[in-house]
Short mmCIF file of C-alpha atoms in Angstrom, two decimals:
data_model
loop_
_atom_site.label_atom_id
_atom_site.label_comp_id
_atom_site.label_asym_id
_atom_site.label_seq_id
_atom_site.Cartn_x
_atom_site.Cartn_y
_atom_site.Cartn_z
CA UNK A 199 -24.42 0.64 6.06
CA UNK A 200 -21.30 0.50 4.51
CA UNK A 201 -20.24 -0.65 0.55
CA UNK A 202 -19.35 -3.90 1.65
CA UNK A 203 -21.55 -5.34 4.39
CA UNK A 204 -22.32 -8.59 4.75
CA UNK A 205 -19.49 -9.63 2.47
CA UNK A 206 -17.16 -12.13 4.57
CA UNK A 207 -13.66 -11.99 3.97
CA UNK A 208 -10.81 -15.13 5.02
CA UNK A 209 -7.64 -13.10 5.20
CA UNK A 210 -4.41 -15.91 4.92
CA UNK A 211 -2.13 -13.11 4.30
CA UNK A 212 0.86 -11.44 6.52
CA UNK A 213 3.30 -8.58 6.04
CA UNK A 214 2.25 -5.76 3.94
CA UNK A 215 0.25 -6.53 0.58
CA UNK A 216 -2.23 -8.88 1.50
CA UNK A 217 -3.17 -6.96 5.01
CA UNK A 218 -3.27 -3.81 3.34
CA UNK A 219 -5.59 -5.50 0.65
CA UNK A 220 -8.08 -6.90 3.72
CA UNK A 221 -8.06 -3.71 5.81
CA UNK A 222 -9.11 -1.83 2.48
CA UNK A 223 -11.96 -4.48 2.33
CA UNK A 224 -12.65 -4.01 5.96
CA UNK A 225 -12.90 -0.67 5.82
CA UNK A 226 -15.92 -0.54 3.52
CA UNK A 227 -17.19 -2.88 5.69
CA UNK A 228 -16.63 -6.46 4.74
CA UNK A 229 -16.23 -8.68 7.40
CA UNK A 230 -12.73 -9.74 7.53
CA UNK A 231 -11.00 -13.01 9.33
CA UNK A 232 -7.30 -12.98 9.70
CA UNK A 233 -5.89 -16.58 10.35
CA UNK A 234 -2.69 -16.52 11.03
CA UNK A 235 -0.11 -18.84 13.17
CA UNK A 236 0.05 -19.64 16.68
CA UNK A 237 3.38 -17.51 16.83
CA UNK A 238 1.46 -14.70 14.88
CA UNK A 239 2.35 -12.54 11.90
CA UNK A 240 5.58 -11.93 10.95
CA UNK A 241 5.26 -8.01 11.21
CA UNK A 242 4.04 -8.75 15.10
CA UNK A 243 7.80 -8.95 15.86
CA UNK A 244 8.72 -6.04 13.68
CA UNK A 245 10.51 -3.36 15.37
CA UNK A 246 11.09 -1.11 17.47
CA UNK A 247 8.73 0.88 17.89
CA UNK A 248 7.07 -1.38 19.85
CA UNK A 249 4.08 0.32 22.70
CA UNK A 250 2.64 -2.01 24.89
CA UNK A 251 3.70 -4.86 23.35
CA UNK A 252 2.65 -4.20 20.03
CA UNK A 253 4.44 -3.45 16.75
CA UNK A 254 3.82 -0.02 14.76
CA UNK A 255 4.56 -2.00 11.19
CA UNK A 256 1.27 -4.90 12.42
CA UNK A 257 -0.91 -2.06 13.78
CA UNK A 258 -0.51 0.24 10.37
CA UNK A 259 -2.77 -2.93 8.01
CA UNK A 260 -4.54 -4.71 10.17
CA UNK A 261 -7.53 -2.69 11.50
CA UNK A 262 -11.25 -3.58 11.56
CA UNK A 263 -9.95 -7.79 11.21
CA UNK A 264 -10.70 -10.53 13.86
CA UNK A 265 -7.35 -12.96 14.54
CA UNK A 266 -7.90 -16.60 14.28
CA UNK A 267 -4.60 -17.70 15.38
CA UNK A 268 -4.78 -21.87 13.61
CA UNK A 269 -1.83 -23.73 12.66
CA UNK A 270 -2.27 -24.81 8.84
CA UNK A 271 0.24 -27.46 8.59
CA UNK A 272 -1.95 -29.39 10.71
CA UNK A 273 -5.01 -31.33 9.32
CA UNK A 274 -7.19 -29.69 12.23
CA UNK A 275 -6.02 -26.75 11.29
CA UNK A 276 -6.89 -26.98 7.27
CA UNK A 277 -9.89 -28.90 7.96
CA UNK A 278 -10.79 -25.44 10.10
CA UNK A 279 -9.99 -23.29 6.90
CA UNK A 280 -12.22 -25.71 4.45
CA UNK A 281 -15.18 -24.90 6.73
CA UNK A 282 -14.21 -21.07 6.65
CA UNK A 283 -14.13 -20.82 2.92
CA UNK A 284 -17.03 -22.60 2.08
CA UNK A 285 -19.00 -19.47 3.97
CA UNK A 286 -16.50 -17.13 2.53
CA UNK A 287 -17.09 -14.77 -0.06
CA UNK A 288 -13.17 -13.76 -0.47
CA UNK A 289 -9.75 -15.96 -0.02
CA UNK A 290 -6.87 -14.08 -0.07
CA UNK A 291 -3.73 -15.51 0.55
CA UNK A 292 0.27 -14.95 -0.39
CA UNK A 293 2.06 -18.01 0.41
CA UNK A 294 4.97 -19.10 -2.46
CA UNK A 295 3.28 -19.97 -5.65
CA UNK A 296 2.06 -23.66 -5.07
CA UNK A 297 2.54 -23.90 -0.89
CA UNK A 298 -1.23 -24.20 -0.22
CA UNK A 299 -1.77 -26.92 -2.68
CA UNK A 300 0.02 -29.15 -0.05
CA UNK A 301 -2.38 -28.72 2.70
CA UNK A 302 -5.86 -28.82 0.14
CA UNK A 303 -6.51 -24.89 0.26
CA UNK A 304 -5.58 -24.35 -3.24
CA UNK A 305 -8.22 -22.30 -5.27
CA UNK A 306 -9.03 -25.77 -7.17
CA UNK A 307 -9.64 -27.58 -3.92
CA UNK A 308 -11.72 -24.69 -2.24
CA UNK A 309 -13.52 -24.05 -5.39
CA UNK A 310 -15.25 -27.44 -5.04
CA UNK A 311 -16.53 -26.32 -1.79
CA UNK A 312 -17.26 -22.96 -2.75
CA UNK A 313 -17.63 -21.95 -6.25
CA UNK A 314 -18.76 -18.71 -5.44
CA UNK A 315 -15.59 -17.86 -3.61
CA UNK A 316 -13.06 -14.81 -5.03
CA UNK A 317 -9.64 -16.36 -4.44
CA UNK A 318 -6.99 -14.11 -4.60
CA UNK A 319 -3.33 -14.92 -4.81
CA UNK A 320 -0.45 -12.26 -4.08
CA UNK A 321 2.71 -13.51 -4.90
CA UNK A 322 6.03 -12.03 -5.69
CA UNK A 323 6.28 -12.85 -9.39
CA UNK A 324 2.79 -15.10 -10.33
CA UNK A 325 1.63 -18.09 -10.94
CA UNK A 326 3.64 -18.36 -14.14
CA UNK A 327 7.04 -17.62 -15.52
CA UNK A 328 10.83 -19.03 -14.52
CA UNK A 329 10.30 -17.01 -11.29
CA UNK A 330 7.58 -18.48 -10.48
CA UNK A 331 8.47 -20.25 -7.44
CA UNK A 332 10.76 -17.81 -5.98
CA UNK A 333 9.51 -15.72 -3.17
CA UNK A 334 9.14 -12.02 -3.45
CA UNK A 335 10.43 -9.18 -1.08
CA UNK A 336 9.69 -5.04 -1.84
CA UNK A 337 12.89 -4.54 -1.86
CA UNK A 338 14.27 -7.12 -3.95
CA UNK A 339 11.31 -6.62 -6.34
CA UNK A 340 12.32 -2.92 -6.77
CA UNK A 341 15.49 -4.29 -7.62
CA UNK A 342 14.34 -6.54 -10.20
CA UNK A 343 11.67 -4.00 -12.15
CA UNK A 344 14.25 -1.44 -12.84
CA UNK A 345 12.60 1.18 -10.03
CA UNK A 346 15.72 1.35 -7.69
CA UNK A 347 17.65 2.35 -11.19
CA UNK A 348 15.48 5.68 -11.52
CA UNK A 349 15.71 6.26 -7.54
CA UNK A 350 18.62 8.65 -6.25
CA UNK A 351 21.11 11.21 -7.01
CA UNK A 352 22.37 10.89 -10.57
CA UNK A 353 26.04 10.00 -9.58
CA UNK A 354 24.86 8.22 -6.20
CA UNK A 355 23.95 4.24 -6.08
CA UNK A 356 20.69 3.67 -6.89
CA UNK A 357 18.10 3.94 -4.02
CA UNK A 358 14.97 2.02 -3.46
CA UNK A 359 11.39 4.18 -2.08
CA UNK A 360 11.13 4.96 1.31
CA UNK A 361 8.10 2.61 2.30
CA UNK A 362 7.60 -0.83 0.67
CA UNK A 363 6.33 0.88 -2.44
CA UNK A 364 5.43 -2.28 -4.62
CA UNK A 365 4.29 -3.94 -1.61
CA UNK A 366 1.66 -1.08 -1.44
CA UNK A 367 0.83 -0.78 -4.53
CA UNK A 368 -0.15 -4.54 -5.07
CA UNK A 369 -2.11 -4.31 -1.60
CA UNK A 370 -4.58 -1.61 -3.37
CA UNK A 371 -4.37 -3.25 -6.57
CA UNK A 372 -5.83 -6.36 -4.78
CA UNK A 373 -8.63 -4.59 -3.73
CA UNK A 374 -9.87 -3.14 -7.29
CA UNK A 375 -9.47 -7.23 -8.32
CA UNK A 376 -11.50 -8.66 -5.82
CA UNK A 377 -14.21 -6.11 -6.18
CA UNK A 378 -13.92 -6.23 -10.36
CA UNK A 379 -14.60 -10.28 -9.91
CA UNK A 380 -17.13 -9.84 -6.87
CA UNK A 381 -18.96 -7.25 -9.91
CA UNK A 382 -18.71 -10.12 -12.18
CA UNK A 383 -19.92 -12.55 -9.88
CA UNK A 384 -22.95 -10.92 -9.85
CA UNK A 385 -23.77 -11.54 -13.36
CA UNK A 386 -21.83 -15.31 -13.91
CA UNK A 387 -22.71 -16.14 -9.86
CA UNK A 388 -19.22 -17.85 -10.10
CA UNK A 389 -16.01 -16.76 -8.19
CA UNK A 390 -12.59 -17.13 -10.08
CA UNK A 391 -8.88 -17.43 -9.15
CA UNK A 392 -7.00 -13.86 -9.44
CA UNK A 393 -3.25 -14.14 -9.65
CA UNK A 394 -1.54 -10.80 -8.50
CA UNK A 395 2.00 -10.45 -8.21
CA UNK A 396 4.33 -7.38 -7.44
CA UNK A 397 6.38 -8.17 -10.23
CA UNK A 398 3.82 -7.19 -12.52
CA UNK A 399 2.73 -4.23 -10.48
CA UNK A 400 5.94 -3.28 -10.06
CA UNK A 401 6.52 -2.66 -13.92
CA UNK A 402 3.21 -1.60 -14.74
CA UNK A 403 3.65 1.43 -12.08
CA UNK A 404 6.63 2.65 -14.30
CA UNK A 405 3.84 4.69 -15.96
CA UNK A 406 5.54 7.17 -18.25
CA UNK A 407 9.52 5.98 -17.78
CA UNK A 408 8.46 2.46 -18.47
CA UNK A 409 6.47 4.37 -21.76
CA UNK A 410 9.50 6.47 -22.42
CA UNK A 411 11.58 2.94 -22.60
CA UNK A 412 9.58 1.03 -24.85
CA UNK A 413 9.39 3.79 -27.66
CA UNK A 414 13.03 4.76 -27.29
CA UNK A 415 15.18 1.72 -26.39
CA UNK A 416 16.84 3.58 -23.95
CA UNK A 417 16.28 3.27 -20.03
CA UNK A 418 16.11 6.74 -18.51
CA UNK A 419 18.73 7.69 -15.77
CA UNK A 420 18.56 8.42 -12.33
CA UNK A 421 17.46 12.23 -11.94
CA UNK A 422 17.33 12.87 -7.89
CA UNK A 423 14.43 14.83 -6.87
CA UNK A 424 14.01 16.00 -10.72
CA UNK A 425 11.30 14.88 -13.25
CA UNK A 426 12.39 13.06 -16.57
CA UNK A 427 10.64 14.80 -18.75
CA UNK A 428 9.44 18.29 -16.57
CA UNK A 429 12.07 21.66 -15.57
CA UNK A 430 11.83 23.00 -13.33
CA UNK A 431 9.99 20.07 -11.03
CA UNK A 432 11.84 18.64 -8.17
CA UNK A 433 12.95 19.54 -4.54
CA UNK A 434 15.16 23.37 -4.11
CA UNK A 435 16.64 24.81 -1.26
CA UNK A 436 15.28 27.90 0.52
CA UNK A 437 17.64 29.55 3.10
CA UNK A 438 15.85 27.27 5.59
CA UNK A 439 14.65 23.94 4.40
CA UNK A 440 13.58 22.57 0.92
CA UNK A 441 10.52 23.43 -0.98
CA UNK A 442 9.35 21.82 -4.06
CA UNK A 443 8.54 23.53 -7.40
CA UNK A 444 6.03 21.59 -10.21
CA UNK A 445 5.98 24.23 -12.75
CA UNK A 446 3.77 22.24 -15.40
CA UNK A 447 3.84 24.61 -18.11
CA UNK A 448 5.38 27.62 -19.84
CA UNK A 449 3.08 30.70 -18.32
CA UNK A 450 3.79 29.27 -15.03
CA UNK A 451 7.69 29.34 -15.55
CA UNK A 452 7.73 32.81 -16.74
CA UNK A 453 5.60 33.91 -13.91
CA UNK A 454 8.36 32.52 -11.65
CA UNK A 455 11.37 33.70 -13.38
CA UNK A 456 9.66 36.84 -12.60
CA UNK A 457 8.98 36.52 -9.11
CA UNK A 458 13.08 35.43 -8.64
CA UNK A 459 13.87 38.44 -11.15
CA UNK A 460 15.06 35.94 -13.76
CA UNK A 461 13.14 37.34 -16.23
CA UNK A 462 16.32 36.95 -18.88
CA UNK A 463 16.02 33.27 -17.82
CA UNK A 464 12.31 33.13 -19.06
CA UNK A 465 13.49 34.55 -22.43
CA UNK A 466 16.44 31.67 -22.80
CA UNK A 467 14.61 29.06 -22.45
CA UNK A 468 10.20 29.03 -22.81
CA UNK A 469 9.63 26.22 -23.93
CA UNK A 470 9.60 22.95 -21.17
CA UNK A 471 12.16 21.04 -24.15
CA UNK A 472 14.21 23.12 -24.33
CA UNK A 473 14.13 23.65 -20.40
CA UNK A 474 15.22 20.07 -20.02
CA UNK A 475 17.91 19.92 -22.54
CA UNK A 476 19.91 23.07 -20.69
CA UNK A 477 18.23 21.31 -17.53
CA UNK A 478 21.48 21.64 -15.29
CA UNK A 479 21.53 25.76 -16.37
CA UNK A 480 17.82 26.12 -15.42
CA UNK A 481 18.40 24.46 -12.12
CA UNK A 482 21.32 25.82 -10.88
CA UNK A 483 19.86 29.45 -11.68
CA UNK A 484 16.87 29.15 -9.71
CA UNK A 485 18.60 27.25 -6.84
CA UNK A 486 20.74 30.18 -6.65
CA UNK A 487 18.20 32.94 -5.58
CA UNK A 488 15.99 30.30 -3.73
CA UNK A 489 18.85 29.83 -1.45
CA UNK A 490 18.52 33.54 -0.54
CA UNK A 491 15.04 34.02 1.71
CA UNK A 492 13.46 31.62 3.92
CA UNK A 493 11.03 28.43 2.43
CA UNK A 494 7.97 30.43 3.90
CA UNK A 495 8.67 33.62 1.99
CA UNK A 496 8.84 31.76 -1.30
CA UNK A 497 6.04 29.61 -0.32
CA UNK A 498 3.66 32.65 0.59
CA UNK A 499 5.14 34.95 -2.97
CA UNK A 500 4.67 31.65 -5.24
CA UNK A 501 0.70 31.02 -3.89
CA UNK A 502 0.09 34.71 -4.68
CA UNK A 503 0.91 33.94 -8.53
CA UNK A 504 -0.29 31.01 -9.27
CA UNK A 505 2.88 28.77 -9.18
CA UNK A 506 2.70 25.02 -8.15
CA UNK A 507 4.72 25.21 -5.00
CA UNK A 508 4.55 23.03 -1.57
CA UNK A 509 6.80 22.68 1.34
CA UNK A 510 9.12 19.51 1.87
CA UNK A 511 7.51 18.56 5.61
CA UNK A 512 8.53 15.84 7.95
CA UNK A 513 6.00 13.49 8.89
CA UNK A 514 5.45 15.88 11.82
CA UNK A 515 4.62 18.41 9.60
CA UNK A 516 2.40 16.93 7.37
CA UNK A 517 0.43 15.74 9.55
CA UNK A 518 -0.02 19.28 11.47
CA UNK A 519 -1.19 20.18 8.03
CA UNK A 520 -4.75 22.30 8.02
CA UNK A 521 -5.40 19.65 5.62
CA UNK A 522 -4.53 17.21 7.04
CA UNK A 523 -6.67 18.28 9.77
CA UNK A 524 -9.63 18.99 7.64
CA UNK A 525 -10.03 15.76 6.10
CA UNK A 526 -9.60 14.12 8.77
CA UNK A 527 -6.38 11.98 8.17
CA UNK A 528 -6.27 10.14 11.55
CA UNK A 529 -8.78 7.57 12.70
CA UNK A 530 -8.62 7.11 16.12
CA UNK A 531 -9.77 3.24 17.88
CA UNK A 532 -9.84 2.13 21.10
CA UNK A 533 -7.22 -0.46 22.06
CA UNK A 534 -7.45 -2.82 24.95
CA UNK A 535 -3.56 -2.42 25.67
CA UNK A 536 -2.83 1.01 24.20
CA UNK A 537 -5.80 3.20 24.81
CA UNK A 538 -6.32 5.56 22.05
CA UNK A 539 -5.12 4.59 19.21
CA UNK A 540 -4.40 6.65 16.34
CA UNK A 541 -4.36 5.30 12.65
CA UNK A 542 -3.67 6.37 8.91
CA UNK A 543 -7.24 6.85 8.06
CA UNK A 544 -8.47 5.47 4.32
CA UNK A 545 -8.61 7.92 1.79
CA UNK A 546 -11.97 7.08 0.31
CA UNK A 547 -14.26 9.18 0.19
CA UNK A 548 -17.92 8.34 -0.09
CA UNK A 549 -19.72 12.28 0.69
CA UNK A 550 -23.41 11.15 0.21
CA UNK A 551 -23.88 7.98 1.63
CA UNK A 552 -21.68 4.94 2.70
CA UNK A 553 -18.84 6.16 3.98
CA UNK A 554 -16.15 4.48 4.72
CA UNK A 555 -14.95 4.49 8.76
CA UNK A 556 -13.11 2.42 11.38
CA UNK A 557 -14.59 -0.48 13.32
CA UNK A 558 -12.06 -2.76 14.91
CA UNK A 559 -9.03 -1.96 16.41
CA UNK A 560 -5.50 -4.10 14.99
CA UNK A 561 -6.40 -7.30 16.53
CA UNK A 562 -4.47 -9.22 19.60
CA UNK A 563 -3.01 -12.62 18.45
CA UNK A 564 -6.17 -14.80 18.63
CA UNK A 565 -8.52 -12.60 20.08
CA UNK A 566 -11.29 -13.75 18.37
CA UNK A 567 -10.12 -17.36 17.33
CA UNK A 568 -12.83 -18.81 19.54
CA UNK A 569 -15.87 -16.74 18.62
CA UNK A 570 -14.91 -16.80 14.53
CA UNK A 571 -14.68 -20.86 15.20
CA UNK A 572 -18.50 -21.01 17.16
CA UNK A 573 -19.70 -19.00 14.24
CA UNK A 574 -18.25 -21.70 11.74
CA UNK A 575 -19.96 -24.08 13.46
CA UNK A 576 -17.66 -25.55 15.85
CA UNK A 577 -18.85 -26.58 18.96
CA UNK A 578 -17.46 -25.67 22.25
CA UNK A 579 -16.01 -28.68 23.14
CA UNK A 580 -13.71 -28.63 19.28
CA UNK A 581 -12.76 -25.43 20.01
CA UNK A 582 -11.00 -26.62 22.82
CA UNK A 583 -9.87 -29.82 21.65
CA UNK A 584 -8.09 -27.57 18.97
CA UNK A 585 -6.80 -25.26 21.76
CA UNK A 586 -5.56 -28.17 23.83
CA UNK A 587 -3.42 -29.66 20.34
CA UNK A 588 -1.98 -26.17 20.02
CA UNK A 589 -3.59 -26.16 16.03
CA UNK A 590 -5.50 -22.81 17.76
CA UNK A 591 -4.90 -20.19 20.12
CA UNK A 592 -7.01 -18.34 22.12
CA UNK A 593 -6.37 -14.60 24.05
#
């Protein structure tokens, strides 16, 4: 068995946060129900690549889900929803602050149905606030919570994270809120409306630059590859690629300075402060001999004392890892159009009992929008009707 058996899930969400959120969920096990249009999810079309059809960005969140591919702005097709959530133990959805309300699958109107249910709404700034209504893209959301300002070279533009960042980070967040109210549920036996947004994640994952703001007044620069308040930590060049150095405290820095033969450098400056106030000195000293042998040399000498030290790999690389192929960081499914499928497998580890493991492979658009309907209820003959109005589609 799995954490979250037997808990059914009604997935209303596309893109990135909301999938990620559900494949989390299904993951542990819950069973999860992805309705989404006729013409499919938006990340469906998104690409190249593209093999056999089907998108990379739609196959990376949307494992172990069934597709129920309904039209909502038609009644059929909300009526179809209604019957869903009343069995449901989890909504989530991330349509613009208010949309839903239109079609009666706000959390007020479902709630009436369902009380038990654990609505979740993902939006890009909340249900509250002058932005309210505005929609909300990673990008533009990095943009707006000051994240793009600390990203980049200090005299380049400012540069937003490589993958949707905020768009991930809200996905996981949604996860720890539907399980904190499915805990509470079992003490009130009442569900509740949780409004996440990324604008709020976004700002709360400033961690210690959004700290270092509010006590100072004074937003931090961009720094590159370098860390605010850490020297050395960042990305150097070896003779043959880029390692990274995370020297966290002062033992460790005059261990390196004596691997590089810097040990006059050790003496200037011991102390991490005063390592980042003469920050440009310390850098450009230590770039200077790591330039000299190759990445692997430095790599090998830094392990053998002790100092915090890692490669810069390409995804190639990293995923050639030992480690990576230790803990087993690819889940492979079977696909009906692509075979074997490999996938980013969840990091969770459960070691005793419960783990957490792949089921279904991404789902076709409206594989399983006739059996997920039959299980509501429906009978044969309204599954087709809806079929026949185009408010469903089947595989």
């Amino acid at each position: 068995m799995k954490p979250l058996a037997g808990l059914k899930v009604l997935d209303l969400s596309r893109v990135l946060a909301g999938p990620l959120c559900t494949m989390i969920l299904a993951d542990l096990g819950a069973e999860v129900v992805k309705v989404e249009p006729p013409w499919g999810d938006e990340t469906r079309g998104w690409g190249p690549p593209f093999v056999a059809g089907e998108s990379a960005y739609f196959l990376s969140v949307n494992r172990g889900k069934k597709s129920l591919a309904l039209d909502l702005k038609a009644k059929e097709g909300q009526e179809a929803v209604r019957r869903l959530a009343a069995r449901a133990d989890v909504l989530v959805e991330n349509f613009k602050t208010g949309d839903l309300a239109r079609y009666g699958l706000d959390y007020g109107s479902l709630k009436a149905l369902n009380p038990r249910l654990v609505y979740l709404s993902l939006t890009g700034f909340g249900q509250t606030g002058p932005r309210a209504k505005e929609p909300g893209y990673d990008a533009a959301l990095q943009g707006y919570t000051g994240i793009m300002s600390v990203t980049g070279e200090p005299h380049g533009p400012p540069m937003k994270v490589g993958v949707a960042w905020i768009d991930v980070m809200t996905g996981m967040m949604g996860a720890v809120a539907v399980l904190a109210a499915l805990w509470e549920r079992e003490r009130s036996g009442l569900g509740q409306h949780v409004d996440l947004s990324l604008f709020d994640v976004g700002l709360f994952a400033l961690v210690n630059l959004g700290e270092s703001y509010l006590l100072t007044g004074r937003p931090p620069a961009r720094l590159g590859n370098a860390h605010a308040q850490i020297v050395p930590y960042g990305a150097f060049p070896a003779a043959d690629g880029w390692l990274v150095l995370a020297v966290g405290n002062d033992e460790q820095f005059a261990r390196l300075c004596g691997a590089l033969g810097l040990g006059e450098l050790a003496e200037r400056f011991p102390t991490n402060a005063s390592r980042v106030e003469h920050r440009e000195a310390v850098v450009e000293a230590l770039s200077q001999v790591l330039r000299t042998r190759p990445r692997a040399y430095w790599l090998e000498k830094f392990q053998g004392i002790g100092v915090p030290a890692a490669p810069v790999n390409d995804l190639k690389e990293a995923f050639q890892d030992p480690q990576a192929q230790a803990r087993e960081a690819v889940w492979t499914l079977p696909h009906p159009l692509l075979g074997s499928l490999p996938t980013l497998a969840n990091p969770l580890r459960f070691l005793s009992r419960t783990p957490a493991s792949p089921s279904l492979p991404p789902p076709l658009l409206g594989e399983h929008t006739e059996e997920v309907l039959l299980e509501a209820g429906f009978t044969p003959e309204e599954v087709r009707a809806l079929v026949e109005k185009g408010v469903a589609r089947r595989r």
